[in-house]
Amino acid sequence: LLTIQNTDVAPTIAFTAPTSFNLEQSGTASVIVRLSAVTAQTTTVTVSVSGSATAGLDYQAPSATLQIPADTFEGTIFIPLLADELAEQDETIVLSLSAPNSATLSSSSVHTITLTDGNVAPVIANGPTPAVNPVTGTSVNLSFAATDA
């Protein structure tokens, strides 16, 4: 009787970069997770989400499990971004990997996405603004009023 033991070391699994930046209006954030080696088994890993951005308002939460098919070495987490009309500070989506199957966690198991808002808050001048009429060269005063449309 001959017994063959599998002595292959399980590959490590990690994000390819610790951070990324996306404009809120860009539509989708994509984050790549990579194995250190191809394996003959399907690899799964749990993906948890935290950060200052709010699921349902700023983004649609990704699937809680990423599956990397056998004989491939990477998978992509897609996160649909939800644009709004509010001028906001940068917000973050923090992805964390845990509980891998057919792999071990690398030290690069956290990825932070920074969402930059594309809506610029209006700047309102206080009082009349001096200007020059380009045709006559005379000074004119312009006044502006802001309304909420």
Coordinates of C-alpha atoms in Angstrom, one line a residue, residues 6 9 11 19 31 35 40 53 64 69 72 79 112 131 144:
N6 CA 0.1 16.3 0.4
V9 CA 2.0 24.7 1.7
P11 CA -0.8 29.9 -0.5
T19 CA -5.3 51.8 -0.1
V31 CA -10.2 46.0 -5.1
L35 CA -3.1 34.4 -3.8
A40 CA -6.0 23.3 -7.4
A53 CA -19.0 55.7 4.7
A64 CA -19.5 38.8 2.5
P69 CA -11.8 29.6 -8.5
T72 CA -6.5 31.1 -10.8
I79 CA -18.4 47.8 -4.6
T112 CA -9.0 51.2 2.9
A131 CA -16.1 93.8 -12.2
F144 CA -25.7 87.4 -6.5

